[in-house]
Amino acid sequence: MNKNTPLISVIVPIHNGANLVEETLKSIFNQTLADFEVILVDDASTDSLHQVLARYRDERLRVVHLKSNVGVANARNEGVVTASGQYIAFCDADDICHPLRFERQIAYLQQSPQLGLCGTAFTCFSGKQDLETIHHPVADEEIKVALMTGNCFGMSTVMGKANLFKSHSFDQAMSPSEDYDLWTRLASAGVRMSNLSESLLRYRVHPSQASQQKSSQLDRLSRKIRAIYCARLLANNVLVEKMELEKVQEQDLDLAAEAIGNYCLLHPSESPRQFRFMLAWLYQKLPFHGIRSWWHWKAVQARLSLKLDPSYQLNIALLAWAPFPLNRPQIEVLLKLKR
């Protein structure tokens, strides 16, 4: 390995994860492909991380100590800036890489130069027990469609070209959905992506991880991200701007319906149903919910021959016909959709 230009830079952000990071680092240093550097970004940890890292003498480990806690998205960005590898791989400080992960992903990316990045299947575990293996869509075309309904990459499985991540950074304002936000922006920019069907990572499930602690925020941001992504696919900058600012009006439902109709005429294989979450999100963000807006929303659905989930339709109807005003938390409960 040329230590100045490693093939892979592995970015490991960490904040107070001293109790788990040794297992993660061990799985990285035990890779069958050894041409890499590990950039561990210490996001102002206050636990015993310094003592743990002091035991490592591997010259491939580089530690970046941040003076203040900037959040996981910014910590990853700091790692990307520091990286010198041709490719960048990500691994959170509580996950475990399969020994063949780097070898398999590099071979795949080098054999498919048109790809910008790839992920893999991953196996969830808790303690010593494996829970389930998650398989996401493999082909780029399938991924582009799947992103309309939710995230289809495991963050700790992703590896891609370094220049891609140096030119497209994570957005801390979108945390804890910053990875989903980046994948949708890359997809909108035409970057080709894939997933390996082989499980090459063990994803640790525990109560202190961000996805468990911030599930409500994760859900709210994920719904916004997928709505914006759909608007980008429609190439409608007006809708994109309104969604980013979360300032929509009733007439925006008609604007969206027209854009969806035109898009599906140009793409016969696509269906208006794929945009149902965007329409639902638009309705959710209307400043006023009542009988008029409910009827308008129903008309837009009929125009596109859409039929949403009956329980969701009932929730919307209750919102419109409720004999008393609802506060925002109550509205969010009624409008909540699965990611």
mmCIF file with all atom_site columns, N, CA and C in Angstrom, residues 148-181:
data_model
loop_
_atom_site.group_PDB
_atom_site.id
_atom_site.type_symbol
_atom_site.label_atom_id
_atom_site.label_alt_id
_atom_site.label_comp_id
_atom_site.label_asym_id
_atom_site.label_entity_id
_atom_site.label_seq_id
_atom_site.pdbx_PDB_ins_code
_atom_site.Cartn_x
_atom_site.Cartn_y
_atom_site.Cartn_z
_atom_site.occupancy
_atom_site.B_iso_or_equiv
_atom_site.pdbx_formal_charge
_atom_site.auth_seq_id
_atom_site.auth_comp_id
_atom_site.auth_asym_id
_atom_site.auth_atom_id
_atom_site.pdbx_PDB_model_num
ATOM 1   N N  . MET A 1 148 ? -38.269 6.859  -4.048 1.00 0.00 ? 148 MET A N  1
ATOM 2   C CA . MET A 1 148 ? -39.494 7.645  -3.982 1.00 0.00 ? 148 MET A CA 1
ATOM 3   C C  . MET A 1 148 ? -40.327 7.297  -2.751 1.00 0.00 ? 148 MET A C  1
ATOM 4   N N  . THR A 1 149 ? -40.036 6.146  -2.155 1.00 0.00 ? 149 THR A N  1
ATOM 5   C CA . THR A 1 149 ? -40.802 5.737  -0.974 1.00 0.00 ? 149 THR A CA 1
ATOM 6   C C  . THR A 1 149 ? -39.946 5.630  0.284  1.00 0.00 ? 149 THR A C  1
ATOM 7   N N  . GLY A 1 150 ? -38.615 5.598  0.154  1.00 0.00 ? 150 GLY A N  1
ATOM 8   C CA . GLY A 1 150 ? -37.783 5.517  1.348  1.00 0.00 ? 150 GLY A CA 1
ATOM 9   C C  . GLY A 1 150 ? -36.323 5.247  1.030  1.00 0.00 ? 150 GLY A C  1
ATOM 10  N N  . ASN A 1 151 ? -35.529 5.231  2.072  1.00 0.00 ? 151 ASN A N  1
ATOM 11  C CA . ASN A 1 151 ? -34.099 4.985  1.942  1.00 0.00 ? 151 ASN A CA 1
ATOM 12  C C  . ASN A 1 151 ? -33.857 3.541  1.519  1.00 0.00 ? 151 ASN A C  1
ATOM 13  N N  . CYS A 1 152 ? -32.938 3.314  0.609  1.00 0.00 ? 152 CYS A N  1
ATOM 14  C CA . CYS A 1 152 ? -32.644 1.940  0.191  1.00 0.00 ? 152 CYS A CA 1
ATOM 15  C C  . CYS A 1 152 ? -31.141 1.674  0.189  1.00 0.00 ? 152 CYS A C  1
ATOM 16  N N  . PHE A 1 153 ? -30.434 2.284  1.149  1.00 0.00 ? 153 PHE A N  1
ATOM 17  C CA . PHE A 1 153 ? -29.025 2.005  1.380  1.00 0.00 ? 153 PHE A CA 1
ATOM 18  C C  . PHE A 1 153 ? -28.779 1.948  2.889  1.00 0.00 ? 153 PHE A C  1
ATOM 19  N N  . GLY A 1 154 ? -27.995 0.985  3.309  1.00 0.00 ? 154 GLY A N  1
ATOM 20  C CA . GLY A 1 154 ? -27.509 0.986  4.672  1.00 0.00 ? 154 GLY A CA 1
ATOM 21  C C  . GLY A 1 154 ? -26.285 1.888  4.732  1.00 0.00 ? 154 GLY A C  1
ATOM 22  N N  . MET A 1 155 ? -26.309 2.920  5.570  1.00 0.00 ? 155 MET A N  1
ATOM 23  C CA . MET A 1 155 ? -25.243 3.914  5.586  1.00 0.00 ? 155 MET A CA 1
ATOM 24  C C  . MET A 1 155 ? -23.864 3.264  5.710  1.00 0.00 ? 155 MET A C  1
ATOM 25  N N  . SER A 1 156 ? -23.740 2.289  6.583  1.00 0.00 ? 156 SER A N  1
ATOM 26  C CA . SER A 1 156 ? -22.433 1.674  6.835  1.00 0.00 ? 156 SER A CA 1
ATOM 27  C C  . SER A 1 156 ? -22.019 0.676  5.755  1.00 0.00 ? 156 SER A C  1
ATOM 28  N N  . THR A 1 157 ? -22.851 0.502  4.730  1.00 0.00 ? 157 THR A N  1
ATOM 29  C CA . THR A 1 157 ? -22.481 -0.396 3.634  1.00 0.00 ? 157 THR A CA 1
ATOM 30  C C  . THR A 1 157 ? -21.981 0.354  2.412  1.00 0.00 ? 157 THR A C  1
ATOM 31  N N  . VAL A 1 158 ? -22.082 1.672  2.409  1.00 0.00 ? 158 VAL A N  1
ATOM 32  C CA . VAL A 1 158 ? -21.839 2.448  1.185  1.00 0.00 ? 158 VAL A CA 1
ATOM 33  C C  . VAL A 1 158 ? -20.344 2.653  0.923  1.00 0.00 ? 158 VAL A C  1
ATOM 34  N N  . MET A 1 159 ? -19.961 2.455  -0.339 1.00 0.00 ? 159 MET A N  1
ATOM 35  C CA . MET A 1 159 ? -18.629 2.766  -0.825 1.00 0.00 ? 159 MET A CA 1
ATOM 36  C C  . MET A 1 159 ? -18.788 3.404  -2.198 1.00 0.00 ? 159 MET A C  1
ATOM 37  N N  . GLY A 1 160 ? -18.001 4.438  -2.485 1.00 0.00 ? 160 GLY A N  1
ATOM 38  C CA . GLY A 1 160 ? -18.123 5.096  -3.780 1.00 0.00 ? 160 GLY A CA 1
ATOM 39  C C  . GLY A 1 160 ? -16.890 5.898  -4.131 1.00 0.00 ? 160 GLY A C  1
ATOM 40  N N  . LYS A 1 161 ? -16.937 6.511  -5.289 1.00 0.00 ? 161 LYS A N  1
ATOM 41  C CA . LYS A 1 161 ? -15.811 7.310  -5.772 1.00 0.00 ? 161 LYS A CA 1
ATOM 42  C C  . LYS A 1 161 ? -15.616 8.527  -4.869 1.00 0.00 ? 161 LYS A C  1
ATOM 43  N N  . ALA A 1 162 ? -14.362 8.782  -4.518 1.00 0.00 ? 162 ALA A N  1
ATOM 44  C CA . ALA A 1 162 ? -14.066 9.862  -3.571 1.00 0.00 ? 162 ALA A CA 1
ATOM 45  C C  . ALA A 1 162 ? -14.517 11.218 -4.091 1.00 0.00 ? 162 ALA A C  1
ATOM 46  N N  . ASN A 1 163 ? -14.320 11.482 -5.384 1.00 0.00 ? 163 ASN A N  1
ATOM 47  C CA . ASN A 1 163 ? -14.687 12.807 -5.902 1.00 0.00 ? 163 ASN A CA 1
ATOM 48  C C  . ASN A 1 163 ? -16.178 13.061 -5.816 1.00 0.00 ? 163 ASN A C  1
ATOM 49  N N  . LEU A 1 164 ? -16.963 11.986 -5.780 1.00 0.00 ? 164 LEU A N  1
ATOM 50  C CA . LEU A 1 164 ? -18.412 12.130 -5.648 1.00 0.00 ? 164 LEU A CA 1
ATOM 51  C C  . LEU A 1 164 ? -18.769 12.724 -4.290 1.00 0.00 ? 164 LEU A C  1
ATOM 52  N N  . PHE A 1 165 ? -18.164 12.204 -3.230 1.00 0.00 ? 165 PHE A N  1
ATOM 53  C CA . PHE A 1 165 ? -18.473 12.684 -1.881 1.00 0.00 ? 165 PHE A CA 1
ATOM 54  C C  . PHE A 1 165 ? -17.780 14.005 -1.569 1.00 0.00 ? 165 PHE A C  1
ATOM 55  N N  . LYS A 1 166 ? -16.712 14.287 -2.277 1.00 0.00 ? 166 LYS A N  1
ATOM 56  C CA . LYS A 1 166 ? -16.053 15.580 -2.075 1.00 0.00 ? 166 LYS A CA 1
ATOM 57  C C  . LYS A 1 166 ? -16.822 16.713 -2.738 1.00 0.00 ? 166 LYS A C  1
ATOM 58  N N  . SER A 1 167 ? -17.641 16.380 -3.717 1.00 0.00 ? 167 SER A N  1
ATOM 59  C CA . SER A 1 167 ? -18.438 17.405 -4.402 1.00 0.00 ? 167 SER A CA 1
ATOM 60  C C  . SER A 1 167 ? -19.900 17.433 -3.949 1.00 0.00 ? 167 SER A C  1
ATOM 61  N N  . HIS A 1 168 ? -20.323 16.412 -3.189 1.00 0.00 ? 168 HIS A N  1
ATOM 62  C CA . HIS A 1 168 ? -21.692 16.356 -2.661 1.00 0.00 ? 168 HIS A CA 1
ATOM 63  C C  . HIS A 1 168 ? -21.613 15.968 -1.188 1.00 0.00 ? 168 HIS A C  1
ATOM 64  N N  . SER A 1 169 ? -21.840 16.917 -0.308 1.00 0.00 ? 169 SER A N  1
ATOM 65  C CA . SER A 1 169 ? -21.666 16.663 1.124  1.00 0.00 ? 169 SER A CA 1
ATOM 66  C C  . SER A 1 169 ? -22.985 16.312 1.806  1.00 0.00 ? 169 SER A C  1
ATOM 67  N N  . PHE A 1 170 ? -22.869 15.757 3.006  1.00 0.00 ? 170 PHE A N  1
ATOM 68  C CA . PHE A 1 170 ? -24.039 15.489 3.838  1.00 0.00 ? 170 PHE A CA 1
ATOM 69  C C  . PHE A 1 170 ? -24.542 16.802 4.431  1.00 0.00 ? 170 PHE A C  1
ATOM 70  N N  . ASP A 1 171 ? -25.838 16.883 4.655  1.00 0.00 ? 171 ASP A N  1
ATOM 71  C CA . ASP A 1 171 ? -26.461 18.085 5.202  1.00 0.00 ? 171 ASP A CA 1
ATOM 72  C C  . ASP A 1 171 ? -26.880 17.818 6.646  1.00 0.00 ? 171 ASP A C  1
ATOM 73  N N  . GLN A 1 172 ? -26.204 18.456 7.599  1.00 0.00 ? 172 GLN A N  1
ATOM 74  C CA . GLN A 1 172 ? -26.505 18.231 9.009  1.00 0.00 ? 172 GLN A CA 1
ATOM 75  C C  . GLN A 1 172 ? -27.935 18.626 9.356  1.00 0.00 ? 172 GLN A C  1
ATOM 76  N N  . ALA A 1 173 ? -28.494 19.582 8.624  1.00 0.00 ? 173 ALA A N  1
ATOM 77  C CA . ALA A 1 173 ? -29.871 20.009 8.885  1.00 0.00 ? 173 ALA A CA 1
ATOM 78  C C  . ALA A 1 173 ? -30.868 18.881 8.613  1.00 0.00 ? 173 ALA A C  1
ATOM 79  N N  . MET A 1 174 ? -30.452 17.872 7.850  1.00 0.00 ? 174 MET A N  1
ATOM 80  C CA . MET A 1 174 ? -31.327 16.756 7.531  1.00 0.00 ? 174 MET A CA 1
ATOM 81  C C  . MET A 1 174 ? -31.081 15.549 8.439  1.00 0.00 ? 174 MET A C  1
ATOM 82  N N  . SER A 1 175 ? -30.207 15.685 9.417  1.00 0.00 ? 175 SER A N  1
ATOM 83  C CA . SER A 1 175 ? -29.939 14.584 10.345 1.00 0.00 ? 175 SER A CA 1
ATOM 84  C C  . SER A 1 175 ? -31.153 14.362 11.254 1.00 0.00 ? 175 SER A C  1
ATOM 85  N N  . PRO A 1 176 ? -31.547 13.114 11.505 1.00 0.00 ? 176 PRO A N  1
ATOM 86  C CA . PRO A 1 176 ? -30.841 11.856 11.247 1.00 0.00 ? 176 PRO A CA 1
ATOM 87  C C  . PRO A 1 176 ? -31.166 11.188 9.915  1.00 0.00 ? 176 PRO A C  1
ATOM 88  N N  . SER A 1 177 ? -31.698 11.931 8.947  1.00 0.00 ? 177 SER A N  1
ATOM 89  C CA . SER A 1 177 ? -31.986 11.373 7.624  1.00 0.00 ? 177 SER A CA 1
ATOM 90  C C  . SER A 1 177 ? -31.013 11.914 6.583  1.00 0.00 ? 177 SER A C  1
ATOM 91  N N  . GLU A 1 178 ? -29.830 12.349 7.037  1.00 0.00 ? 178 GLU A N  1
ATOM 92  C CA . GLU A 1 178 ? -28.879 12.993 6.129  1.00 0.00 ? 178 GLU A CA 1
ATOM 93  C C  . GLU A 1 178 ? -28.389 12.071 5.018  1.00 0.00 ? 178 GLU A C  1
ATOM 94  N N  . ASP A 1 179 ? -28.330 10.762 5.287  1.00 0.00 ? 179 ASP A N  1
ATOM 95  C CA . ASP A 1 179 ? -27.883 9.833  4.249  1.00 0.00 ? 179 ASP A CA 1
ATOM 96  C C  . ASP A 1 179 ? -28.950 9.696  3.162  1.00 0.00 ? 179 ASP A C  1
ATOM 97  N N  . TYR A 1 180 ? -30.211 9.532  3.549  1.00 0.00 ? 180 TYR A N  1
ATOM 98  C CA . TYR A 1 180 ? -31.302 9.450  2.586  1.00 0.00 ? 180 TYR A CA 1
ATOM 99  C C  . TYR A 1 180 ? -31.360 10.719 1.731  1.00 0.00 ? 180 TYR A C  1
ATOM 100 N N  . ASP A 1 181 ? -31.174 11.854 2.365  1.00 0.00 ? 181 ASP A N  1
ATOM 101 C CA . ASP A 1 181 ? -31.165 13.127 1.641  1.00 0.00 ? 181 ASP A CA 1
ATOM 102 C C  . ASP A 1 181 ? -30.059 13.136 0.581  1.00 0.00 ? 181 ASP A C  1
#
